[in-house]
mmCIF file with all atom_site columns, C-alpha atoms in Angstrom:
data_model
loop_
_atom_site.group_PDB
_atom_site.id
_atom_site.type_symbol
_atom_site.label_atom_id
_atom_site.label_alt_id
_atom_site.label_comp_id
_atom_site.label_asym_id
_atom_site.label_entity_id
_atom_site.label_seq_id
_atom_site.pdbx_PDB_ins_code
_atom_site.Cartn_x
_atom_site.Cartn_y
_atom_site.Cartn_z
_atom_site.occupancy
_atom_site.B_iso_or_equiv
_atom_site.pdbx_formal_charge
_atom_site.auth_seq_id
_atom_site.auth_comp_id
_atom_site.auth_asym_id
_atom_site.auth_atom_id
_atom_site.pdbx_PDB_model_num
ATOM 1  C CA . UNK A 1 1  ? -0.015  -0.030 0.016   1.00 94.00 ? 1  UNK A CA 1
ATOM 2  C CA . UNK A 1 2  ? 2.638   2.484  1.003   1.00 94.00 ? 2  UNK A CA 1
ATOM 3  C CA . UNK A 1 3  ? 4.729   1.809  -1.980  1.00 95.00 ? 3  UNK A CA 1
ATOM 4  C CA . UNK A 1 4  ? 1.743   2.470  -4.433  1.00 97.00 ? 4  UNK A CA 1
ATOM 5  C CA . UNK A 1 5  ? 0.853   5.592  -2.656  1.00 96.00 ? 5  UNK A CA 1
ATOM 6  C CA . UNK A 1 6  ? 4.498   6.805  -2.861  1.00 96.00 ? 6  UNK A CA 1
ATOM 7  C CA . UNK A 1 7  ? 4.468   6.081  -6.630  1.00 96.00 ? 7  UNK A CA 1
ATOM 8  C CA . UNK A 1 8  ? 1.223   8.173  -7.041  1.00 96.00 ? 8  UNK A CA 1
ATOM 9  C CA . UNK A 1 9  ? 2.604   10.934 -4.860  1.00 96.00 ? 9  UNK A CA 1
ATOM 10 C CA . UNK A 1 10 ? 5.913   10.855 -6.871  1.00 96.00 ? 10 UNK A CA 1
ATOM 11 C CA . UNK A 1 11 ? 3.931   11.078 -10.293 1.00 95.00 ? 11 UNK A CA 1
ATOM 12 C CA . UNK A 1 12 ? 1.765   13.784 -9.083  1.00 93.00 ? 12 UNK A CA 1
ATOM 13 C CA . UNK A 1 13 ? 4.390   16.201 -7.451  1.00 92.00 ? 13 UNK A CA 1
ATOM 14 C CA . UNK A 1 14 ? 7.308   15.176 -9.783  1.00 92.00 ? 14 UNK A CA 1
ATOM 15 C CA . UNK A 1 15 ? 9.768   14.061 -7.001  1.00 93.00 ? 15 UNK A CA 1
ATOM 16 C CA . UNK A 1 16 ? 11.469  10.644 -6.998  1.00 95.00 ? 16 UNK A CA 1
ATOM 17 C CA . UNK A 1 17 ? 9.585   8.110  -4.859  1.00 94.00 ? 17 UNK A CA 1
ATOM 18 C CA . UNK A 1 18 ? 12.876  7.130  -3.071  1.00 94.00 ? 18 UNK A CA 1
ATOM 19 C CA . UNK A 1 19 ? 13.401  10.764 -1.860  1.00 95.00 ? 19 UNK A CA 1
ATOM 20 C CA . UNK A 1 20 ? 10.007  11.114 -0.403  1.00 96.00 ? 20 UNK A CA 1
ATOM 21 C CA . UNK A 1 21 ? 9.723   10.618 3.481   1.00 96.00 ? 21 UNK A CA 1
ATOM 22 C CA . UNK A 1 22 ? 6.356   9.070  4.220   1.00 96.00 ? 22 UNK A CA 1
ATOM 23 C CA . UNK A 1 23 ? 6.203   11.053 7.482   1.00 96.00 ? 23 UNK A CA 1
ATOM 24 C CA . UNK A 1 24 ? 7.116   14.496 5.987   1.00 96.00 ? 24 UNK A CA 1
ATOM 25 C CA . UNK A 1 25 ? 4.403   17.079 5.303   1.00 97.00 ? 25 UNK A CA 1
ATOM 26 C CA . UNK A 1 26 ? 3.729   17.186 1.588   1.00 96.00 ? 26 UNK A CA 1
ATOM 27 C CA . UNK A 1 27 ? 2.733   20.916 1.732   1.00 96.00 ? 27 UNK A CA 1
ATOM 28 C CA . UNK A 1 28 ? 5.556   22.288 3.909   1.00 96.00 ? 28 UNK A CA 1
ATOM 29 C CA . UNK A 1 29 ? 8.362   19.893 2.920   1.00 95.00 ? 29 UNK A CA 1
ATOM 30 C CA . UNK A 1 30 ? 7.501   19.219 -0.726  1.00 94.00 ? 30 UNK A CA 1
ATOM 31 C CA . UNK A 1 31 ? 5.600   22.387 -1.582  1.00 94.00 ? 31 UNK A CA 1
ATOM 32 C CA . UNK A 1 32 ? 2.594   20.905 -3.048  1.00 94.00 ? 32 UNK A CA 1
ATOM 33 C CA . UNK A 1 33 ? -0.297  23.151 -3.921  1.00 94.00 ? 33 UNK A CA 1
ATOM 34 C CA . UNK A 1 34 ? -4.046  22.645 -3.226  1.00 91.00 ? 34 UNK A CA 1
ATOM 35 C CA . UNK A 1 35 ? -4.520  21.904 -6.816  1.00 94.00 ? 35 UNK A CA 1
ATOM 36 C CA . UNK A 1 36 ? -1.806  19.131 -6.705  1.00 94.00 ? 36 UNK A CA 1
ATOM 37 C CA . UNK A 1 37 ? -3.382  17.893 -3.405  1.00 93.00 ? 37 UNK A CA 1
ATOM 38 C CA . UNK A 1 38 ? -6.742  17.411 -5.189  1.00 91.00 ? 38 UNK A CA 1
ATOM 39 C CA . UNK A 1 39 ? -5.160  15.745 -8.204  1.00 94.00 ? 39 UNK A CA 1
ATOM 40 C CA . UNK A 1 40 ? -3.295  13.384 -5.717  1.00 94.00 ? 40 UNK A CA 1
ATOM 41 C CA . UNK A 1 41 ? -6.512  12.731 -3.810  1.00 92.00 ? 41 UNK A CA 1
ATOM 42 C CA . UNK A 1 42 ? -8.300  11.992 -7.134  1.00 93.00 ? 42 UNK A CA 1
ATOM 43 C CA . UNK A 1 43 ? -5.507  9.562  -8.354  1.00 95.00 ? 43 UNK A CA 1
ATOM 44 C CA . UNK A 1 44 ? -5.508  7.764  -5.057  1.00 94.00 ? 44 UNK A CA 1
ATOM 45 C CA . UNK A 1 45 ? -9.315  7.501  -4.900  1.00 93.00 ? 45 UNK A CA 1
ATOM 46 C CA . UNK A 1 46 ? -9.267  6.080  -8.428  1.00 95.00 ? 46 UNK A CA 1
ATOM 47 C CA . UNK A 1 47 ? -6.423  3.682  -7.750  1.00 96.00 ? 47 UNK A CA 1
ATOM 48 C CA . UNK A 1 48 ? -7.948  2.296  -4.591  1.00 95.00 ? 48 UNK A CA 1
ATOM 49 C CA . UNK A 1 49 ? -11.609 2.511  -5.340  1.00 94.00 ? 49 UNK A CA 1
ATOM 50 C CA . UNK A 1 50 ? -12.396 4.812  -2.471  1.00 93.00 ? 50 UNK A CA 1
ATOM 51 C CA . UNK A 1 51 ? -14.479 7.899  -2.417  1.00 89.00 ? 51 UNK A CA 1
ATOM 52 C CA . UNK A 1 52 ? -13.330 10.916 -0.517  1.00 82.00 ? 52 UNK A CA 1
ATOM 53 C CA . UNK A 1 53 ? -16.141 12.774 1.309   1.00 80.00 ? 53 UNK A CA 1
ATOM 54 C CA . UNK A 1 54 ? -16.746 16.354 1.889   1.00 76.00 ? 54 UNK A CA 1
ATOM 55 C CA . UNK A 1 55 ? -15.574 17.294 5.383   1.00 78.00 ? 55 UNK A CA 1
ATOM 56 C CA . UNK A 1 56 ? -12.790 14.686 5.498   1.00 81.00 ? 56 UNK A CA 1
ATOM 57 C CA . UNK A 1 57 ? -9.578  15.914 7.045   1.00 86.00 ? 57 UNK A CA 1
ATOM 58 C CA . UNK A 1 58 ? -6.573  16.670 4.765   1.00 90.00 ? 58 UNK A CA 1
ATOM 59 C CA . UNK A 1 59 ? -3.974  14.042 4.608   1.00 93.00 ? 59 UNK A CA 1
ATOM 60 C CA . UNK A 1 60 ? -0.589  15.827 5.065   1.00 95.00 ? 60 UNK A CA 1
ATOM 61 C CA . UNK A 1 61 ? 1.802   12.887 4.622   1.00 96.00 ? 61 UNK A CA 1
ATOM 62 C CA . UNK A 1 62 ? 2.022   9.583  2.772   1.00 96.00 ? 62 UNK A CA 1
ATOM 63 C CA . UNK A 1 63 ? 1.522   7.823  6.011   1.00 96.00 ? 63 UNK A CA 1
ATOM 64 C CA . UNK A 1 64 ? -1.808  9.602  6.622   1.00 96.00 ? 64 UNK A CA 1
ATOM 65 C CA . UNK A 1 65 ? -2.976  8.841  3.071   1.00 95.00 ? 65 UNK A CA 1
ATOM 66 C CA . UNK A 1 66 ? -2.317  5.199  3.764   1.00 96.00 ? 66 UNK A CA 1
ATOM 67 C CA . UNK A 1 67 ? -4.300  5.329  7.005   1.00 95.00 ? 67 UNK A CA 1
ATOM 68 C CA . UNK A 1 68 ? -7.037  7.126  5.119   1.00 93.00 ? 68 UNK A CA 1
ATOM 69 C CA . UNK A 1 69 ? -7.127  4.463  2.510   1.00 94.00 ? 69 UNK A CA 1
ATOM 70 C CA . UNK A 1 70 ? -7.265  1.659  5.083   1.00 94.00 ? 70 UNK A CA 1
ATOM 71 C CA . UNK A 1 71 ? -10.099 3.422  6.899   1.00 91.00 ? 71 UNK A CA 1
ATOM 72 C CA . UNK A 1 72 ? -12.297 3.832  3.805   1.00 89.00 ? 72 UNK A CA 1
ATOM 73 C CA . UNK A 1 73 ? -11.446 0.406  2.311   1.00 85.00 ? 73 UNK A CA 1
#
């Protein structure tokens, strides 16, 4: 799960997957924009067959995305 999320994040923010720390904040450490975040959320939702719901908390790290996917799966 974590490896696939890393690949999606890497493709979305154009940073090598092996240089992304799963616990670092994607906004502050990697400078993603809100548009990139929603593209990332859309790609993750499509890949894992989950539906993000209005009012869900933001996922700031790869680790949080993994926990979010597990919760919705």
